[in-house]
Coordinates of C-alpha atoms in Angstrom, one line a residue:
Chain A
M29 CA 7.9 -5.1 9.8
I30 CA 10.0 -6.8 12.5
L31 CA 7.2 -9.1 13.4
A32 CA 6.0 -10.4 10.0
G33 CA 7.2 -8.2 7.2
G34 CA 7.5 -9.8 3.8
M35 CA 10.0 -10.0 1.0
V36 CA 11.7 -6.7 0.2
G37 CA 13.4 -6.3 -3.2
P38 CA 16.9 -5.0 -3.8
N39 CA 15.7 -1.6 -5.0
E40 CA 13.3 -0.9 -2.3
G41 CA 14.3 1.3 0.6
R42 CA 17.5 3.0 1.5
Y43 CA 19.4 -0.3 2.2
D44 CA 19.4 -1.5 -1.4
Q45 CA 22.3 -3.9 -0.7
N46 CA 19.9 -5.8 1.4
S47 CA 16.9 -7.8 0.2
G48 CA 14.9 -10.7 1.5
E49 CA 12.5 -11.5 4.2
V50 CA 12.1 -8.7 6.7
G51 CA 9.9 -10.2 9.3
A52 CA 10.7 -12.9 11.9
I53 CA 7.5 -14.9 11.1
P54 CA 6.2 -13.8 7.7
F55 CA 3.5 -16.4 7.5
A56 CA 1.7 -15.2 10.6
E57 CA -1.6 -13.4 10.4
I58 CA -1.2 -10.0 11.9
V59 CA -4.2 -8.2 13.3
P60 CA -3.5 -4.4 13.6
L61 CA -5.2 -2.9 16.7
R62 CA -4.7 0.8 16.9
I63 CA -5.2 2.6 20.2
G64 CA -3.5 5.9 19.7
D65 CA -0.8 8.0 18.1
E66 CA 1.7 7.5 20.9
V67 CA 2.9 4.6 22.9
F68 CA 2.3 5.9 26.4
L69 CA -0.7 4.2 28.0
I70 CA -2.3 7.0 29.9
Q71 CA -5.8 8.3 30.5
G72 CA -7.7 8.4 27.2
R73 CA -5.9 5.4 25.8
L74 CA -6.5 2.9 28.6
D75 CA -10.1 2.1 27.6
A76 CA -9.0 1.7 24.0
F77 CA -6.3 -0.7 25.1
V78 CA -8.8 -2.9 27.0
Q79 CA -11.1 -2.9 23.9
A80 CA -8.2 -3.9 21.7
M81 CA -7.3 -6.7 24.1
Y82 CA -10.9 -8.1 24.0
R83 CA -10.9 -7.8 20.2
A84 CA -7.7 -9.9 20.1
I85 CA -9.2 -12.4 22.4
D86 CA -12.4 -12.6 20.4
L87 CA -10.4 -13.2 17.3
Q88 CA -8.7 -16.1 18.9
C89 CA -5.2 -14.6 18.5
D90 CA -2.5 -17.0 19.7
V91 CA -0.2 -14.1 20.7
I92 CA -0.7 -10.5 21.6
S93 CA 2.2 -8.1 21.0
I94 CA 1.9 -4.8 22.9
S95 CA 4.3 -2.1 22.0
M96 CA 2.9 0.2 24.6
G97 CA 3.0 0.7 28.3
G98 CA 2.0 3.0 31.2
A99 CA -0.6 3.0 33.9
P100 CA -2.6 0.0 35.2
T101 CA -6.3 -0.3 35.6
R102 CA -8.5 -3.1 36.9
K103 CA -10.1 -3.5 33.5
M104 CA -6.6 -4.0 32.0
A105 CA -5.9 -6.6 34.6
E106 CA -9.1 -8.4 33.8
A107 CA -8.3 -8.5 30.1
I108 CA -4.8 -9.8 30.8
N109 CA -6.2 -12.5 33.0
L110 CA -8.8 -13.6 30.4
A111 CA -6.2 -13.7 27.7
Y112 CA -3.9 -15.9 29.8
E113 CA -6.8 -18.3 30.8
K114 CA -7.5 -18.8 27.1
G115 CA -3.9 -19.7 26.4
I116 CA -2.9 -16.5 24.7
V117 CA 0.8 -15.4 25.1
V118 CA 0.9 -11.7 25.9
V119 CA 4.2 -9.9 25.3
A120 CA 4.5 -6.2 26.3
A121 CA 7.3 -3.6 26.2
A122 CA 9.0 -2.9 29.5
G123 CA 8.8 0.9 28.7
N124 CA 11.4 3.6 28.1
N125 CA 12.8 6.5 30.0
F126 CA 15.2 9.3 29.1
N127 CA 18.7 9.7 30.4
V128 CA 18.3 13.4 31.3
P129 CA 18.2 15.2 34.7
L130 CA 14.5 16.3 34.4
D131 CA 13.2 12.9 33.7
I132 CA 12.3 12.3 37.3
F133 CA 8.6 11.6 36.5
V134 CA 9.1 8.9 33.9
P135 CA 9.4 5.5 35.5
E136 CA 12.7 3.7 35.0
E137 CA 11.1 0.4 36.2
V138 CA 8.8 -1.8 34.1
V139 CA 5.4 -0.3 33.4
Y140 CA 2.0 -1.9 32.9
P141 CA 0.7 -4.2 31.4
S142 CA 4.3 -5.6 31.0
R143 CA 4.7 -5.6 34.8
F144 CA 2.0 -8.2 35.3
D145 CA 3.2 -11.7 36.0
R146 CA 1.0 -13.1 33.2
V147 CA 2.7 -10.9 30.6
I148 CA 6.2 -11.5 29.2
T149 CA 8.2 -8.3 29.8
A150 CA 10.3 -7.3 26.8
V151 CA 13.5 -5.6 27.7
G152 CA 16.3 -4.3 25.5
A153 CA 19.8 -5.5 24.7
T154 CA 22.0 -3.6 22.3
A155 CA 24.2 -4.8 19.4
N156 CA 27.2 -5.1 21.7
Q157 CA 25.2 -7.5 23.9
Y158 CA 25.0 -5.0 26.8
P159 CA 21.8 -3.6 28.2
Y160 CA 19.7 -0.8 26.6
D161 CA 20.6 1.3 29.6
F162 CA 23.3 3.9 29.7
D163 CA 24.4 3.0 33.2
A164 CA 25.2 -0.6 32.1
Q165 CA 27.3 0.4 29.1
D166 CA 30.9 1.5 28.8
D167 CA 31.9 4.2 26.3
V168 CA 28.4 4.9 25.4
K169 CA 27.0 8.4 25.9
S170 CA 23.6 9.9 25.2
F171 CA 23.1 12.6 22.6
P172 CA 20.2 15.1 22.4
N173 CA 17.1 14.8 20.1
G174 CA 15.8 11.6 21.4
E175 CA 19.1 9.7 21.6
Q176 CA 18.8 9.8 25.4
M177 CA 16.0 7.1 25.3
Q178 CA 16.8 3.9 27.1
G179 CA 14.8 0.9 28.3
N180 CA 13.2 0.2 31.6
S181 CA 14.0 -2.8 33.8
G182 CA 13.3 -4.0 37.3
P183 CA 12.3 -4.6 40.0
A184 CA 13.6 -8.1 40.6
S185 CA 10.2 -9.5 41.2
V186 CA 9.1 -8.4 37.7
M187 CA 12.2 -9.6 35.9
K188 CA 11.4 -13.3 36.6
T189 CA 9.0 -13.0 33.6
A190 CA 11.3 -10.8 31.5
I191 CA 13.3 -11.7 28.5
A192 CA 15.6 -9.5 26.3
A193 CA 15.6 -8.8 22.6
Y194 CA 17.5 -6.3 20.6
T195 CA 17.1 -2.6 20.2
P196 CA 17.9 0.1 19.1
N197 CA 19.3 0.3 15.6
V198 CA 16.8 -2.2 14.2
P199 CA 15.1 -1.6 10.9
W200 CA 12.0 0.6 11.0
A201 CA 9.5 1.3 8.2
T202 CA 9.4 5.0 7.2
V203 CA 7.2 6.9 4.8
S204 CA 8.0 10.3 3.3
L205 CA 4.8 12.3 2.8
E206 CA 6.4 15.3 1.2
E207 CA 6.3 13.9 -2.3
T208 CA 3.3 13.5 -4.6
D209 CA 3.6 9.7 -4.2
P210 CA 4.6 8.6 -0.7
K211 CA 8.1 7.2 -0.7
Y212 CA 8.6 4.1 1.3
S213 CA 11.9 3.5 2.9
F214 CA 13.6 2.1 6.0
S215 CA 15.5 3.6 8.9
R216 CA 17.9 1.4 10.8
R217 CA 17.5 3.6 13.8
G218 CA 14.3 2.0 15.2
G219 CA 14.5 2.0 19.0
G220 CA 12.7 1.5 22.2
T221 CA 11.5 -1.6 24.0
S222 CA 8.7 -1.5 21.5
S223 CA 11.2 -2.9 19.0
A224 CA 12.2 -5.7 21.2
T225 CA 8.6 -6.8 21.8
P226 CA 7.8 -8.1 18.3
Q227 CA 11.0 -10.2 18.3
I228 CA 9.7 -12.1 21.4
A229 CA 6.2 -12.3 20.1
A230 CA 7.5 -13.8 16.9
A231 CA 9.5 -16.4 18.8
A232 CA 6.3 -17.3 20.8
A233 CA 4.3 -17.7 17.6
L234 CA 7.1 -19.9 16.0
Y235 CA 6.9 -22.2 19.0
I236 CA 3.1 -22.5 18.8
V237 CA 3.3 -23.4 15.1
Y238 CA 6.1 -25.9 15.7
Y239 CA 4.4 -27.7 18.5
R240 CA 0.7 -27.1 17.6
N241 CA 0.0 -30.8 17.5
Q242 CA 1.5 -31.5 20.8
L243 CA -0.3 -28.5 22.4
I244 CA -3.6 -30.0 21.2
A245 CA -2.6 -33.6 22.2
E246 CA -1.8 -32.5 25.7
G247 CA -5.1 -30.7 26.0
Y248 CA -3.3 -27.3 26.4
N249 CA -5.0 -25.5 23.6
D250 CA -7.4 -22.8 24.8
T251 CA -6.1 -23.1 28.3
W252 CA -3.5 -21.2 30.3
K253 CA -1.2 -24.2 29.9
Q254 CA -0.6 -23.3 26.2
A255 CA 0.6 -19.8 27.2
E256 CA 2.7 -21.3 30.0
S257 CA 4.3 -23.9 27.8
V258 CA 5.4 -21.1 25.4
R259 CA 6.5 -18.9 28.2
Q260 CA 8.6 -21.6 29.9
A261 CA 10.2 -22.6 26.6
L262 CA 11.3 -19.0 26.0
F263 CA 12.4 -18.4 29.6
S264 CA 14.3 -21.7 30.0
S265 CA 16.1 -21.3 26.6
A266 CA 17.1 -17.7 27.0
D267 CA 20.8 -17.0 27.2
S268 CA 21.6 -15.9 30.7
K269 CA 25.3 -15.6 30.3
K270 CA 25.6 -12.8 27.8
I271 CA 26.6 -10.4 30.5
P272 CA 27.5 -10.6 34.2
E273 CA 24.4 -8.8 35.4
S274 CA 22.0 -10.7 33.1
K275 CA 19.4 -11.4 35.8
K276 CA 19.2 -7.7 36.8
Y277 CA 18.8 -6.4 33.3
Y278 CA 17.5 -9.3 31.2
G279 CA 15.5 -11.4 33.7
N280 CA 15.7 -14.8 32.2
G281 CA 18.2 -13.8 29.6
V282 CA 18.4 -12.9 25.9
L283 CA 15.9 -14.5 23.5
Q284 CA 17.2 -17.7 21.8
A285 CA 14.4 -18.5 19.4
K286 CA 15.9 -21.6 17.8
K287 CA 16.9 -23.1 21.2
A288 CA 13.3 -22.5 22.4
L289 CA 12.2 -25.0 19.7
S290 CA 14.5 -27.7 20.9
K291 CA 11.9 -29.4 23.1
F292 CA 8.2 -29.3 23.9
I293 CA 7.6 -28.0 27.4
K294 CA 5.1 -29.8 29.6
V295 CA 3.3 -27.7 32.2
T296 CA 2.2 -28.7 35.7
D297 CA -0.7 -27.2 37.6
D298 CA 1.6 -25.3 40.1
Q299 CA 3.2 -23.3 37.2
K300 CA 0.2 -21.1 36.7
A301 CA 1.2 -17.5 36.8
E302 CA -0.1 -15.1 39.4
R303 CA -3.4 -13.3 38.6
A304 CA -3.1 -9.8 37.4
K305 CA -4.6 -7.4 40.0
V306 CA -4.6 -3.7 40.7
S307 CA -5.1 -2.0 44.0
D308 CA -6.5 1.5 44.6
S309 CA -3.1 2.7 45.8
L310 CA -1.4 1.4 42.7
I311 CA -3.8 3.1 40.3
G312 CA -3.5 6.4 42.2
E313 CA 0.3 6.3 42.1
F314 CA 0.5 5.7 38.3
I315 CA -2.3 8.1 37.3
A316 CA -0.7 10.9 39.3
L317 CA 2.7 10.2 37.8
Y318 CA 1.4 10.4 34.2
T319 CA -1.0 13.3 34.8
N320 CA 1.9 15.4 36.1
L321 CA 4.0 14.6 33.2
F322 CA 1.6 15.0 30.3
Chain B
M23 CA 21.2 5.9 16.8
K24 CA 24.7 7.2 17.3
S25 CA 24.4 6.9 21.1
W26 CA 24.2 3.2 20.9
P27 CA 26.3 0.4 19.4
A28 CA 25.6 -0.4 15.8
P29 CA 26.0 -3.8 14.2
Q30 CA 29.1 -4.1 12.1
Q31 CA 27.5 -6.4 9.5
N32 CA 24.0 -7.5 8.5
I33 CA 22.9 -4.0 9.3
F34 CA 19.4 -4.7 8.1
D35 CA 18.5 -7.9 9.9
W36 CA 21.4 -8.3 12.4
Y37 CA 19.1 -9.0 15.4
K38 CA 17.7 -12.2 13.8
K39 CA 21.2 -13.8 13.5
D40 CA 22.4 -16.7 15.7
E41 CA 24.7 -14.5 17.8
Y42 CA 21.6 -12.4 18.7
T43 CA 18.0 -13.8 18.9
Q44 CA 18.3 -16.9 16.5
L45 CA 15.0 -15.8 14.9
E46 CA 16.3 -16.5 11.4
S47 CA 17.4 -20.1 12.3
A48 CA 14.1 -20.6 14.2
L49 CA 12.1 -19.6 11.2
H50 CA 14.1 -22.0 8.9
E51 CA 13.6 -24.8 11.4
V52 CA 9.8 -24.3 11.4
E53 CA 9.6 -23.9 7.7
S54 CA 11.6 -27.1 7.2
K55 CA 9.5 -29.2 9.5
I56 CA 6.0 -27.8 9.2
D57 CA 4.0 -27.9 6.0
A58 CA 3.1 -24.5 4.7
Q59 CA -0.7 -25.2 5.0
L60 CA -0.2 -26.0 8.7
R61 CA 1.7 -22.8 9.5
N62 CA -1.3 -21.1 11.0
V63 CA -0.9 -18.6 13.8
R64 CA -2.5 -15.3 14.6
I65 CA -0.9 -12.3 16.4
G66 CA -2.8 -9.3 17.6
H67 CA -0.6 -6.2 17.5
I68 CA -1.7 -3.4 19.8
D69 CA 0.1 -0.3 18.8
T70 CA -0.3 3.0 16.8
G71 CA -1.7 1.2 13.7
C72 CA -0.4 -0.1 10.4
W73 CA 0.7 1.3 7.0
P74 CA -0.3 -1.5 4.6
D75 CA 1.2 0.2 1.5
H76 CA 4.8 -0.1 2.8
P77 CA 6.6 -3.0 1.1
A78 CA 7.8 -4.3 4.5
S79 CA 4.3 -4.5 6.0
P80 CA 3.2 -7.9 7.1
V81 CA 2.5 -10.3 4.3
R82 CA -0.7 -11.4 6.0
L83 CA -1.9 -8.2 7.4
M84 CA -5.5 -8.8 8.4
I85 CA -6.7 -5.3 7.8
D86 CA -10.4 -6.3 7.8
L87 CA -10.1 -7.8 11.2
G88 CA -8.0 -4.9 12.5
M89 CA -9.6 -1.9 14.1
S90 CA -9.0 1.5 15.6
F91 CA -10.3 2.0 19.1
V92 CA -9.4 5.7 19.2
K93 CA -12.4 7.8 20.2
G94 CA -13.8 9.9 17.3
E95 CA -12.0 7.9 14.6
T96 CA -13.3 5.5 12.0
K97 CA -12.5 1.8 12.6
D98 CA -9.7 1.9 10.0
P99 CA -6.6 0.6 11.8
K100 CA -4.1 2.6 9.7
V101 CA -1.7 5.0 11.2
R102 CA -3.1 8.5 11.0
I103 CA -1.3 11.5 9.5
K104 CA -1.0 14.4 11.9
N105 CA 0.5 17.7 10.8
G106 CA 1.9 16.1 7.7
K107 CA 3.8 13.4 9.7
L108 CA 3.3 9.9 10.7
I109 CA 4.0 9.1 14.3
F110 CA 4.4 5.4 14.8
M111 CA 7.3 4.6 17.0
D112 CA 8.7 5.4 20.4
F113 CA 10.7 8.3 19.0
P114 CA 10.8 9.2 15.3
P115 CA 14.1 9.0 13.5
Q116 CA 15.9 12.3 13.1

């Protein structure tokens, strides 16, 4: 719903004082690609992820929004590389961890595929403009029952392709299955970097629509330069002054979707992002990590 | 979530406002400059699936192009019901 939800009437949902357009880009075609019940990319879901990537590429999607993350594979890297070469903007959640003592096995740094240079890393900022990270907040403490979740960020090398959008406490579609007829509602407690991801994907799609003619005129369409024009527009327009430690937590800054439309970004050959690649040691490290946990 | 700061106004779509992501203004800018028939863009959404009956589902949800890649499932890209519950977010609301 954050990405492209439609008009919601005044009597629908728990927030009946609100009505209007829910999604950030309601005219976009959204292709749902399901790869599992949970958002952790681990063994069993990795092949499905790669298949979903190729499906999105075959369908000539302009943007791929990935609200999942976890371990890397070579096949994942190949799919990310192909998407980029074809000009598709790939946005992926940085990942989440839990602010509890036993959470030593869940990475606090950005996970894959978000960690690849050719993917925009979606990190979280909260309603007070400070990071979705307990250590970076004043007067905010975690509560049990899932409230300890916070977003991943870092290392610095990854944050150069990161951008922040807002989470948690964003609207989230809910369905009550306990009644004869399912009751559709909203929670405003949606959270996780998965919620930040579609905001950035929507901004990328808005830029593509706005500058479609220029992207074609420059010969960028179906090439990596289309993806890079979008990425550079989002990165260069992001607000890097929201907080003192913006670079550490937000990378390029906080998403400014209107400012990103202010000018068309031309791309030079030396701006091509680094190829996604995965070494044996990297695979082993991540598989071991997630196998231990789950 | 009570752990985290909550918006004081526009509780439903606060994150789209100008003091946050500017997404609302960006949408208005595109809609004001680009004819409706030229607003064509396609987004692949890799996640846990969709629930097309919900009123806030995407207007142009391409259910026929979507697909489930989960082993043993049909190709239907809808979120599955497990133990009477839907699981389709990082952590379900309490």
